[in-house]
Amino acid sequence: MKKLKVSTWNINSVRLRLPLVLQFLKDQKPDVLALQETKTLDEFFPGQALKDAGYTHQLFTGMKSYNGVALLSKVPLEKIDTPYWCDKQDCRGISGRLPNGVEIHNLYIPAGGDIPDRAVNDKFGHKLDFVAEVGKFWKKMKCGKTGRILLGDFNIAPLEQDVWSHKQLLDVVSHTPIEVESLLKMQAANDWVDAVRHFVPADQKLYTWWSYRNQDWRKSDRGRRLDHIWVSPNLKNNLKSYHILKDARDWQQPSDHVPVSVEMKF
């Protein structure tokens, strides 16, 4: 494998938006696509349509109406056991190993509800515990020579320029100081490299999500960078390019997230 293009996309129902997934695969041709919020039981996952599109290697786990993650690959993908984070079997993680040994870990971090206070909002507490547990897990795991990729919807925009207004969103779930601190600790636990920010300086605005509530999302551009691709330090020099497909937010019946891709060479 001389090159590897990996993409991540919170699809917000893979069955509803299957035509969009197929369009993306046809146009962008990633080697591996990680999906979050597939929102379907495994028995109803549209595997055959995706196989017909060339993505014959598939790993997925899902539940009715909520959560769900999948890895779709053109190349063989060996399943790696994934923990049940916070002792909940809620389909928020799935992992695979490519033929060159590189591991891909697809993660869907809880959104956390609307109130950034764990004392009154159990969902927010769950989010913080989830991030902390993932960080502790990776701190114990040594990275092999082949490297790892951690990607998905992390539901946290960590940098000031990852949101449309740092000051106005400081008390809004996804950009609160405690969430940012938690995610940066999780990143530091395994010295993960933020692959997209490797190409885009931290002082430049960068978003992957725009709310459905914005009627003219492009004009208002009140976005957040919630979707991430991280790589282990030994893969940093393999990074060659990135792409955020902003136009996907304008597709018919779109997800509120857009695909994020990184290309690597070996």
PDB file of C-alpha atoms in Angstrom:
ATOM      1  CA  MET A   1       0.000   0.000   0.000  1.00  0.00           C
ATOM      2  CA  LYS A   2       1.805   3.122  -1.251  1.00  0.00           C
ATOM      3  CA  LYS A   3      -0.930   5.588  -0.366  1.00  0.00           C
ATOM      4  CA  LEU A   4      -3.863   5.711   1.980  1.00  0.00           C
ATOM      5  CA  LYS A   5      -6.819   8.069   1.906  1.00  0.00           C
ATOM      6  CA  VAL A   6      -9.025   7.909   4.980  1.00  0.00           C
ATOM      7  CA  SER A   7     -12.248   9.823   5.519  1.00  0.00           C
ATOM      8  CA  THR A   8     -14.618  10.346   8.416  1.00  0.00           C
ATOM      9  CA  TRP A   9     -18.240  11.461   8.285  1.00  0.00           C
ATOM     10  CA  ASN A  10     -21.075  11.641  10.782  1.00  0.00           C
ATOM     11  CA  ILE A  11     -23.764  10.618   8.341  1.00  0.00           C
ATOM     12  CA  ASN A  12     -26.795  10.994  10.650  1.00  0.00           C
ATOM     13  CA  SER A  13     -28.524   7.808   9.370  1.00  0.00           C
ATOM     14  CA  VAL A  14     -26.730   5.691   6.797  1.00  0.00           C
ATOM     15  CA  ARG A  15     -29.953   4.265   5.394  1.00  0.00           C
ATOM     16  CA  LEU A  16     -31.576   7.670   4.902  1.00  0.00           C
ATOM     17  CA  ARG A  17     -28.446   9.138   3.372  1.00  0.00           C
ATOM     18  CA  LEU A  18     -27.137   6.112   1.503  1.00  0.00           C
ATOM     19  CA  PRO A  19     -27.291   7.983  -1.853  1.00  0.00           C
ATOM     20  CA  LEU A  20     -25.006  10.657  -0.383  1.00  0.00           C
ATOM     21  CA  VAL A  21     -22.551   8.045   0.881  1.00  0.00           C
ATOM     22  CA  LEU A  22     -22.472   6.381  -2.530  1.00  0.00           C
ATOM     23  CA  GLN A  23     -21.954   9.743  -4.230  1.00  0.00           C
ATOM     24  CA  PHE A  24     -19.099  10.552  -1.885  1.00  0.00           C
ATOM     25  CA  LEU A  25     -17.426   7.186  -2.432  1.00  0.00           C
ATOM     26  CA  LYS A  26     -17.727   7.529  -6.205  1.00  0.00           C
ATOM     27  CA  ASP A  27     -16.403  11.091  -6.331  1.00  0.00           C
ATOM     28  CA  GLN A  28     -13.778  11.131  -3.586  1.00  0.00           C
ATOM     29  CA  LYS A  29     -12.631   7.495  -3.655  1.00  0.00           C
ATOM     30  CA  PRO A  30     -11.290   7.096  -0.121  1.00  0.00           C
ATOM     31  CA  ASP A  31      -9.583   3.823   0.687  1.00  0.00           C
ATOM     32  CA  VAL A  32     -11.372   3.753   4.033  1.00  0.00           C
ATOM     33  CA  LEU A  33     -14.478   5.632   5.158  1.00  0.00           C
ATOM     34  CA  ALA A  34     -15.429   5.841   8.829  1.00  0.00           C
ATOM     35  CA  LEU A  35     -19.072   6.620   9.540  1.00  0.00           C
ATOM     36  CA  GLN A  36     -20.721   7.696  12.765  1.00  0.00           C
ATOM     37  CA  GLU A  37     -24.382   7.901  13.746  1.00  0.00           C
ATOM     38  CA  THR A  38     -25.368   5.163  11.333  1.00  0.00           C
ATOM     39  CA  LYS A  39     -28.581   4.752  13.377  1.00  0.00           C
ATOM     40  CA  THR A  40     -29.469   1.234  12.289  1.00  0.00           C
ATOM     41  CA  LEU A  41     -29.370  -2.308  13.586  1.00  0.00           C
ATOM     42  CA  ASP A  42     -26.693  -4.456  11.960  1.00  0.00           C
ATOM     43  CA  GLU A  43     -29.278  -6.576  10.163  1.00  0.00           C
ATOM     44  CA  PHE A  44     -30.500  -3.508   8.277  1.00  0.00           C
ATOM     45  CA  PHE A  45     -27.102  -2.007   7.470  1.00  0.00           C
ATOM     46  CA  PRO A  46     -26.927  -1.402   3.671  1.00  0.00           C
ATOM     47  CA  GLY A  47     -23.854  -3.564   3.253  1.00  0.00           C
ATOM     48  CA  GLN A  48     -24.610  -4.929  -0.191  1.00  0.00           C
ATOM     49  CA  ALA A  49     -25.026  -1.525  -1.801  1.00  0.00           C
ATOM     50  CA  LEU A  50     -21.707  -0.465  -0.335  1.00  0.00           C
ATOM     51  CA  LYS A  51     -20.038  -3.677  -1.491  1.00  0.00           C
ATOM     52  CA  ASP A  52     -21.372  -3.019  -4.982  1.00  0.00           C
ATOM     53  CA  ALA A  53     -19.633   0.362  -4.783  1.00  0.00           C
ATOM     54  CA  GLY A  54     -16.300  -1.394  -4.196  1.00  0.00           C
ATOM     55  CA  TYR A  55     -16.169  -1.286  -0.403  1.00  0.00           C
ATOM     56  CA  THR A  56     -16.245  -5.009   0.165  1.00  0.00           C
ATOM     57  CA  HIS A  57     -14.526  -4.968   3.549  1.00  0.00           C
ATOM     58  CA  GLN A  58     -16.884  -3.731   6.240  1.00  0.00           C
ATOM     59  CA  LEU A  59     -16.987  -3.502  10.011  1.00  0.00           C
ATOM     60  CA  PHE A  60     -20.039  -2.060  11.703  1.00  0.00           C
ATOM     61  CA  THR A  61     -22.035  -2.064  14.888  1.00  0.00           C
ATOM     62  CA  GLY A  62     -25.308  -0.264  15.349  1.00  0.00           C
ATOM     63  CA  MET A  63     -28.527   0.176  17.252  1.00  0.00           C
ATOM     64  CA  LYS A  64     -31.990   1.355  16.348  1.00  0.00           C
ATOM     65  CA  SER A  65     -32.332   5.125  15.915  1.00  0.00           C
ATOM     66  CA  TYR A  66     -29.176   6.046  17.844  1.00  0.00           C
ATOM     67  CA  ASN A  67     -25.388   6.033  17.551  1.00  0.00           C
ATOM     68  CA  GLY A  68     -23.727   3.339  15.422  1.00  0.00           C
ATOM     69  CA  VAL A  69     -20.306   3.306  13.734  1.00  0.00           C
ATOM     70  CA  ALA A  70     -18.869   1.660  10.629  1.00  0.00           C
ATOM     71  CA  LEU A  71     -15.615   1.225   8.717  1.00  0.00           C
ATOM     72  CA  LEU A  72     -15.883   0.704   4.956  1.00  0.00           C
ATOM     73  CA  SER A  73     -12.728  -0.274   3.089  1.00  0.00           C
ATOM     74  CA  LYS A  74     -11.515  -1.150  -0.376  1.00  0.00           C
ATOM     75  CA  VAL A  75      -8.675  -3.160   1.147  1.00  0.00           C
ATOM     76  CA  PRO A  76      -8.808  -5.987   3.700  1.00  0.00           C
ATOM     77  CA  LEU A  77      -9.659  -4.893   7.220  1.00  0.00           C
ATOM     78  CA  GLU A  78      -9.014  -7.149  10.189  1.00  0.00           C
ATOM     79  CA  LYS A  79     -11.287  -6.457  13.142  1.00  0.00           C
ATOM     80  CA  ILE A  80      -9.683  -5.326  16.391  1.00  0.00           C
ATOM     81  CA  ASP A  81     -11.584  -5.754  19.639  1.00  0.00           C
ATOM     82  CA  THR A  82     -12.969  -2.453  20.889  1.00  0.00           C
ATOM     83  CA  PRO A  83     -13.815  -1.705  24.539  1.00  0.00           C
ATOM     84  CA  TYR A  84     -17.321  -0.822  25.649  1.00  0.00           C
ATOM     85  CA  TRP A  85     -16.624   2.685  26.849  1.00  0.00           C
ATOM     86  CA  CYS A  86     -18.092   3.569  30.256  1.00  0.00           C
ATOM     87  CA  ASP A  87     -19.544   0.035  30.427  1.00  0.00           C
ATOM     88  CA  LYS A  88     -22.225   0.981  27.910  1.00  0.00           C
ATOM     89  CA  GLN A  89     -22.904  -1.163  24.859  1.00  0.00           C
ATOM     90  CA  ASP A  90     -23.956   1.862  22.861  1.00  0.00           C
ATOM     91  CA  CYS A  91     -22.064   1.316  19.601  1.00  0.00           C
ATOM     92  CA  ARG A  92     -19.638   4.225  19.808  1.00  0.00           C
ATOM     93  CA  GLY A  93     -16.431   2.587  18.646  1.00  0.00           C
ATOM     94  CA  ILE A  94     -15.077   0.123  16.114  1.00  0.00           C
ATOM     95  CA  SER A  95     -11.526  -0.658  15.012  1.00  0.00           C
ATOM     96  CA  GLY A  96      -9.676  -2.441  12.227  1.00  0.00           C
ATOM     97  CA  ARG A  97      -6.165  -3.207  11.001  1.00  0.00           C
ATOM     98  CA  LEU A  98      -5.053  -2.667   7.413  1.00  0.00           C
ATOM     99  CA  PRO A  99      -2.704  -5.013   5.499  1.00  0.00           C
ATOM    100  CA  ASN A 100       0.249  -2.697   6.177  1.00  0.00           C
ATOM    101  CA  GLY A 101      -0.422  -2.984   9.908  1.00  0.00           C
ATOM    102  CA  VAL A 102      -1.845   0.504  10.402  1.00  0.00           C
ATOM    103  CA  GLU A 103      -4.749   0.495  12.843  1.00  0.00           C
ATOM    104  CA  ILE A 104      -7.859   2.620  12.308  1.00  0.00           C
ATOM    105  CA  HIS A 105     -10.027   3.427  15.316  1.00  0.00           C
ATOM    106  CA  ASN A 106     -13.424   4.995  14.653  1.00  0.00           C
ATOM    107  CA  LEU A 107     -14.878   6.871  17.625  1.00  0.00           C
ATOM    108  CA  TYR A 108     -18.167   8.628  18.268  1.00  0.00           C
ATOM    109  CA  ILE A 109     -17.931  10.687  21.454  1.00  0.00           C
ATOM    110  CA  PRO A 110     -21.268  11.548  23.146  1.00  0.00           C
ATOM    111  CA  ALA A 111     -22.689  14.973  22.343  1.00  0.00           C
ATOM    112  CA  GLY A 112     -23.300  15.758  26.014  1.00  0.00           C
ATOM    113  CA  GLY A 113     -26.750  17.348  26.027  1.00  0.00           C
ATOM    114  CA  ASP A 114     -27.418  21.062  26.345  1.00  0.00           C
ATOM    115  CA  ILE A 115     -26.299  22.017  29.867  1.00  0.00           C
ATOM    116  CA  PRO A 116     -22.545  21.974  30.573  1.00  0.00           C
ATOM    117  CA  ASP A 117     -22.916  20.875  34.190  1.00  0.00           C
ATOM    118  CA  ARG A 118     -22.585  17.234  35.187  1.00  0.00           C
ATOM    119  CA  ALA A 119     -24.417  17.906  38.458  1.00  0.00           C
ATOM    120  CA  VAL A 120     -27.687  18.515  36.593  1.00  0.00           C
ATOM    121  CA  ASN A 121     -26.972  16.853  33.233  1.00  0.00           C
ATOM    122  CA  ASP A 122     -26.023  13.170  33.243  1.00  0.00           C
ATOM    123  CA  LYS A 123     -25.276  13.314  29.504  1.00  0.00           C
ATOM    124  CA  PHE A 124     -22.573  15.890  30.061  1.00  0.00           C
ATOM    125  CA  GLY A 125     -21.065  13.813  32.841  1.00  0.00           C
ATOM    126  CA  HIS A 126     -21.091  10.773  30.557  1.00  0.00           C
ATOM    127  CA  LYS A 127     -19.270  12.755  27.873  1.00  0.00           C
ATOM    128  CA  LEU A 128     -16.496  13.828  30.233  1.00  0.00           C
ATOM    129  CA  ASP A 129     -16.138  10.312  31.646  1.00  0.00           C
ATOM    130  CA  PHE A 130     -16.042   8.874  28.116  1.00  0.00           C
ATOM    131  CA  VAL A 131     -13.236  11.171  26.994  1.00  0.00           C
ATOM    132  CA  ALA A 132     -11.260  10.525  30.176  1.00  0.00           C
ATOM    133  CA  GLU A 133     -11.619   6.758  29.818  1.00  0.00           C
ATOM    134  CA  VAL A 134     -10.490   6.794  26.181  1.00  0.00           C
ATOM    135  CA  GLY A 135      -7.459   8.848  27.167  1.00  0.00           C
ATOM    136  CA  LYS A 136      -6.484   6.451  29.948  1.00  0.00           C
ATOM    137  CA  PHE A 137      -6.912   3.500  27.593  1.00  0.00           C
ATOM    138  CA  TRP A 138      -4.563   4.946  24.972  1.00  0.00           C
ATOM    139  CA  LYS A 139      -2.007   5.960  27.571  1.00  0.00           C
ATOM    140  CA  LYS A 140      -1.601   2.279  28.438  1.00  0.00           C
ATOM    141  CA  MET A 141      -1.380   1.132  24.818  1.00  0.00           C
ATOM    142  CA  LYS A 142       2.046   1.251  23.207  1.00  0.00           C
ATOM    143  CA  CYS A 143       2.054   2.242  19.562  1.00  0.00           C
ATOM    144  CA  GLY A 144       3.737  -0.237  17.258  1.00  0.00           C
ATOM    145  CA  LYS A 145       6.006   0.665  14.368  1.00  0.00           C
ATOM    146  CA  THR A 146       3.130   0.652  11.895  1.00  0.00           C
ATOM    147  CA  GLY A 147       1.112   3.356  13.641  1.00  0.00           C
ATOM    148  CA  ARG A 148      -2.494   4.198  14.432  1.00  0.00           C
ATOM    149  CA  ILE A 149      -5.224   6.506  13.185  1.00  0.00           C
ATOM    150  CA  LEU A 150      -7.954   7.736  15.529  1.00  0.00           C
ATOM    151  CA  LEU A 151     -10.821   9.494  13.817  1.00  0.00           C
ATOM    152  CA  GLY A 152     -14.505  10.268  14.064  1.00  0.00           C
ATOM    153  CA  ASP A 153     -17.020  12.682  15.517  1.00  0.00           C
ATOM    154  CA  PHE A 154     -15.420  13.826  18.769  1.00  0.00           C
ATOM    155  CA  ASN A 155     -18.182  16.373  19.429  1.00  0.00           C
ATOM    156  CA  ILE A 156     -15.640  18.869  20.764  1.00  0.00           C
ATOM    157  CA  ALA A 157     -14.135  21.852  18.968  1.00  0.00           C
ATOM    158  CA  PRO A 158     -10.886  22.310  20.916  1.00  0.00           C
ATOM    159  CA  LEU A 159      -9.267  25.417  19.424  1.00  0.00           C
ATOM    160  CA  GLU A 160     -10.501  29.007  19.426  1.00  0.00           C
ATOM    161  CA  GLN A 161     -10.627  29.055  15.628  1.00  0.00           C
ATOM    162  CA  ASP A 162     -12.543  25.747  15.568  1.00  0.00           C
ATOM    163  CA  VAL A 163     -15.740  27.688  16.311  1.00  0.00           C
ATOM    164  CA  TRP A 164     -17.356  30.732  14.785  1.00  0.00           C
ATOM    165  CA  SER A 165     -17.127  32.694  18.052  1.00  0.00           C
ATOM    166  CA  HIS A 166     -14.855  31.580  20.865  1.00  0.00           C
ATOM    167  CA  LYS A 167     -16.290  34.072  23.371  1.00  0.00           C
ATOM    168  CA  GLN A 168     -19.941  33.343  22.622  1.00  0.00           C
ATOM    169  CA  LEU A 169     -19.490  29.572  22.758  1.00  0.00           C
ATOM    170  CA  LEU A 170     -17.456  29.281  25.939  1.00  0.00           C
ATOM    171  CA  ASP A 171     -20.546  28.146  27.833  1.00  0.00           C
ATOM    172  CA  VAL A 172     -22.025  26.101  24.982  1.00  0.00           C
ATOM    173  CA  VAL A 173     -21.548  22.327  25.010  1.00  0.00           C
ATOM    174  CA  SER A 174     -18.799  21.315  22.546  1.00  0.00           C
ATOM    175  CA  HIS A 175     -16.489  24.256  23.297  1.00  0.00           C
ATOM    176  CA  THR A 176     -16.554  24.689  27.076  1.00  0.00           C
ATOM    177  CA  PRO A 177     -13.168  24.892  28.803  1.00  0.00           C
ATOM    178  CA  ILE A 178     -13.669  21.606  30.657  1.00  0.00           C
ATOM    179  CA  GLU A 179     -14.446  19.741  27.418  1.00  0.00           C
ATOM    180  CA  VAL A 180     -11.489  21.296  25.640  1.00  0.00           C
ATOM    181  CA  GLU A 181      -9.200  20.399  28.523  1.00  0.00           C
ATOM    182  CA  SER A 182     -10.516  16.833  28.516  1.00  0.00           C
ATOM    183  CA  LEU A 183      -9.989  16.369  24.784  1.00  0.00           C
ATOM    184  CA  LEU A 184      -6.488  17.840  24.858  1.00  0.00           C
ATOM    185  CA  LYS A 185      -5.599  15.442  27.688  1.00  0.00           C
ATOM    186  CA  MET A 186      -6.932  12.582  25.592  1.00  0.00           C
ATOM    187  CA  GLN A 187      -4.791  13.778  22.688  1.00  0.00           C
ATOM    188  CA  ALA A 188      -1.683  14.121  24.855  1.00  0.00           C
ATOM    189  CA  ALA A 189      -2.154  10.640  26.341  1.00  0.00           C
ATOM    190  CA  ASN A 190      -0.836   9.086  23.125  1.00  0.00           C
ATOM    191  CA  ASP A 191       0.834  12.173  21.601  1.00  0.00           C
ATOM    192  CA  TRP A 192      -1.733  12.127  18.805  1.00  0.00           C
ATOM    193  CA  VAL A 193      -1.094  14.479  15.880  1.00  0.00           C
ATOM    194  CA  ASP A 194      -4.095  16.509  14.717  1.00  0.00           C
ATOM    195  CA  ALA A 195      -3.786  15.636  11.024  1.00  0.00           C
ATOM    196  CA  VAL A 196      -5.916  18.468   9.641  1.00  0.00           C
ATOM    197  CA  ARG A 197      -4.291  21.143  11.794  1.00  0.00           C
ATOM    198  CA  HIS A 198      -0.973  19.752  10.581  1.00  0.00           C
ATOM    199  CA  PHE A 199      -1.853  21.508   7.321  1.00  0.00           C
ATOM    200  CA  VAL A 200      -3.985  24.407   8.596  1.00  0.00           C
ATOM    201  CA  PRO A 201      -2.474  26.782  11.178  1.00  0.00           C
ATOM    202  CA  ALA A 202      -4.330  27.114  14.474  1.00  0.00           C
ATOM    203  CA  ASP A 203      -5.092  30.784  13.828  1.00  0.00           C
ATOM    204  CA  GLN A 204      -7.249  29.983  10.784  1.00  0.00           C
ATOM    205  CA  LYS A 205     -10.972  29.214  10.985  1.00  0.00           C
ATOM    206  CA  LEU A 206     -11.895  25.626  10.198  1.00  0.00           C
ATOM    207  CA  TYR A 207     -15.296  23.923  10.538  1.00  0.00           C
ATOM    208  CA  THR A 208     -16.879  20.536   9.794  1.00  0.00           C
ATOM    209  CA  TRP A 209     -20.397  21.062  11.225  1.00  0.00           C
ATOM    210  CA  TRP A 210     -23.148  23.602  10.678  1.00  0.00           C
ATOM    211  CA  SER A 211     -26.444  23.463  12.571  1.00  0.00           C
ATOM    212  CA  TYR A 212     -29.702  22.602  10.830  1.00  0.00           C
ATOM    213  CA  ARG A 213     -31.147  25.647  12.622  1.00  0.00           C
ATOM    214  CA  ASN A 214     -29.254  28.025  10.331  1.00  0.00           C
ATOM    215  CA  GLN A 215     -31.475  28.630   7.313  1.00  0.00           C
ATOM    216  CA  ASP A 216     -28.601  30.051   5.288  1.00  0.00           C
ATOM    217  CA  TRP A 217     -25.739  28.139   6.848  1.00  0.00           C
ATOM    218  CA  ARG A 218     -23.211  29.237   4.245  1.00  0.00           C
ATOM    219  CA  LYS A 219     -23.946  32.938   4.666  1.00  0.00           C
ATOM    220  CA  SER A 220     -23.952  32.876   8.472  1.00  0.00           C
ATOM    221  CA  ASP A 221     -21.074  30.343   8.581  1.00  0.00           C
ATOM    222  CA  ARG A 222     -21.603  29.631  12.266  1.00  0.00           C
ATOM    223  CA  GLY A 223     -19.700  26.370  12.220  1.00  0.00           C
ATOM    224  CA  ARG A 224     -17.674  24.200  14.554  1.00  0.00           C
ATOM    225  CA  ARG A 225     -14.892  21.659  13.951  1.00  0.00           C
ATOM    226  CA  LEU A 226     -16.283  18.566  15.650  1.00  0.00           C
ATOM    227  CA  ASP A 227     -14.895  15.888  13.311  1.00  0.00           C
ATOM    228  CA  HIS A 228     -11.254  14.937  13.618  1.00  0.00           C
ATOM    229  CA  ILE A 229      -8.518  12.704  12.249  1.00  0.00           C
ATOM    230  CA  TRP A 230      -5.533  12.097  14.510  1.00  0.00           C
ATOM    231  CA  VAL A 231      -2.464  10.003  13.735  1.00  0.00           C
ATOM    232  CA  SER A 232       0.234   8.529  15.948  1.00  0.00           C
ATOM    233  CA  PRO A 233       3.531  10.497  15.902  1.00  0.00           C
ATOM    234  CA  ASN A 234       5.291   7.959  13.701  1.00  0.00           C
ATOM    235  CA  LEU A 235       2.782   8.684  10.912  1.00  0.00           C
ATOM    236  CA  LYS A 236       3.163  12.458  10.976  1.00  0.00           C
ATOM    237  CA  ASN A 237       5.672  12.520   8.130  1.00  0.00           C
ATOM    238  CA  ASN A 238       3.356  10.324   6.037  1.00  0.00           C
ATOM    239  CA  LEU A 239       0.691  13.041   5.928  1.00  0.00           C
ATOM    240  CA  LYS A 240       0.406  14.565   2.454  1.00  0.00           C
ATOM    241  CA  SER A 241      -2.917  16.401   2.182  1.00  0.00           C
ATOM    242  CA  TYR A 242      -6.340  16.996   3.714  1.00  0.00           C
ATOM    243  CA  HIS A 243      -9.795  17.845   2.414  1.00  0.00           C
ATOM    244  CA  ILE A 244     -12.986  19.053   4.100  1.00  0.00           C
ATOM    245  CA  LEU A 245     -15.863  18.613   1.658  1.00  0.00           C
ATOM    246  CA  LYS A 246     -17.830  21.687   2.681  1.00  0.00           C
ATOM    247  CA  ASP A 247     -20.108  21.457  -0.374  1.00  0.00           C
ATOM    248  CA  ALA A 248     -21.640  18.241   1.035  1.00  0.00           C
ATOM    249  CA  ARG A 249     -23.586  20.425   3.470  1.00  0.00           C
ATOM    250  CA  ASP A 250     -25.548  21.672   0.437  1.00  0.00           C
ATOM    251  CA  TRP A 251     -26.488  18.226  -0.853  1.00  0.00           C
ATOM    252  CA  GLN A 252     -30.110  17.098  -0.794  1.00  0.00           C
ATOM    253  CA  GLN A 253     -31.148  16.002   2.712  1.00  0.00           C
ATOM    254  CA  PRO A 254     -27.615  16.509   4.020  1.00  0.00           C
ATOM    255  CA  SER A 255     -26.065  15.567   7.309  1.00  0.00           C
ATOM    256  CA  ASP A 256     -25.167  18.554   9.478  1.00  0.00           C
ATOM    257  CA  HIS A 257     -21.577  17.250   9.364  1.00  0.00           C
ATOM    258  CA  VAL A 258     -19.399  17.100   6.239  1.00  0.00           C
ATOM    259  CA  PRO A 259     -16.725  14.544   5.311  1.00  0.00           C
ATOM    260  CA  VAL A 260     -13.139  15.087   6.399  1.00  0.00           C
ATOM    261  CA  SER A 261     -10.322  13.307   4.567  1.00  0.00           C
ATOM    262  CA  VAL A 262      -6.578  12.903   4.936  1.00  0.00           C
ATOM    263  CA  GLU A 263      -4.215  11.342   2.424  1.00  0.00           C
ATOM    264  CA  MET A 264      -0.998   9.626   3.452  1.00  0.00           C
ATOM    265  CA  LYS A 265       1.922   8.069   1.574  1.00  0.00           C
ATOM    266  CA  PHE A 266       4.102   5.168   2.655  1.00  0.00           C
TER     267      PHE A 266
END
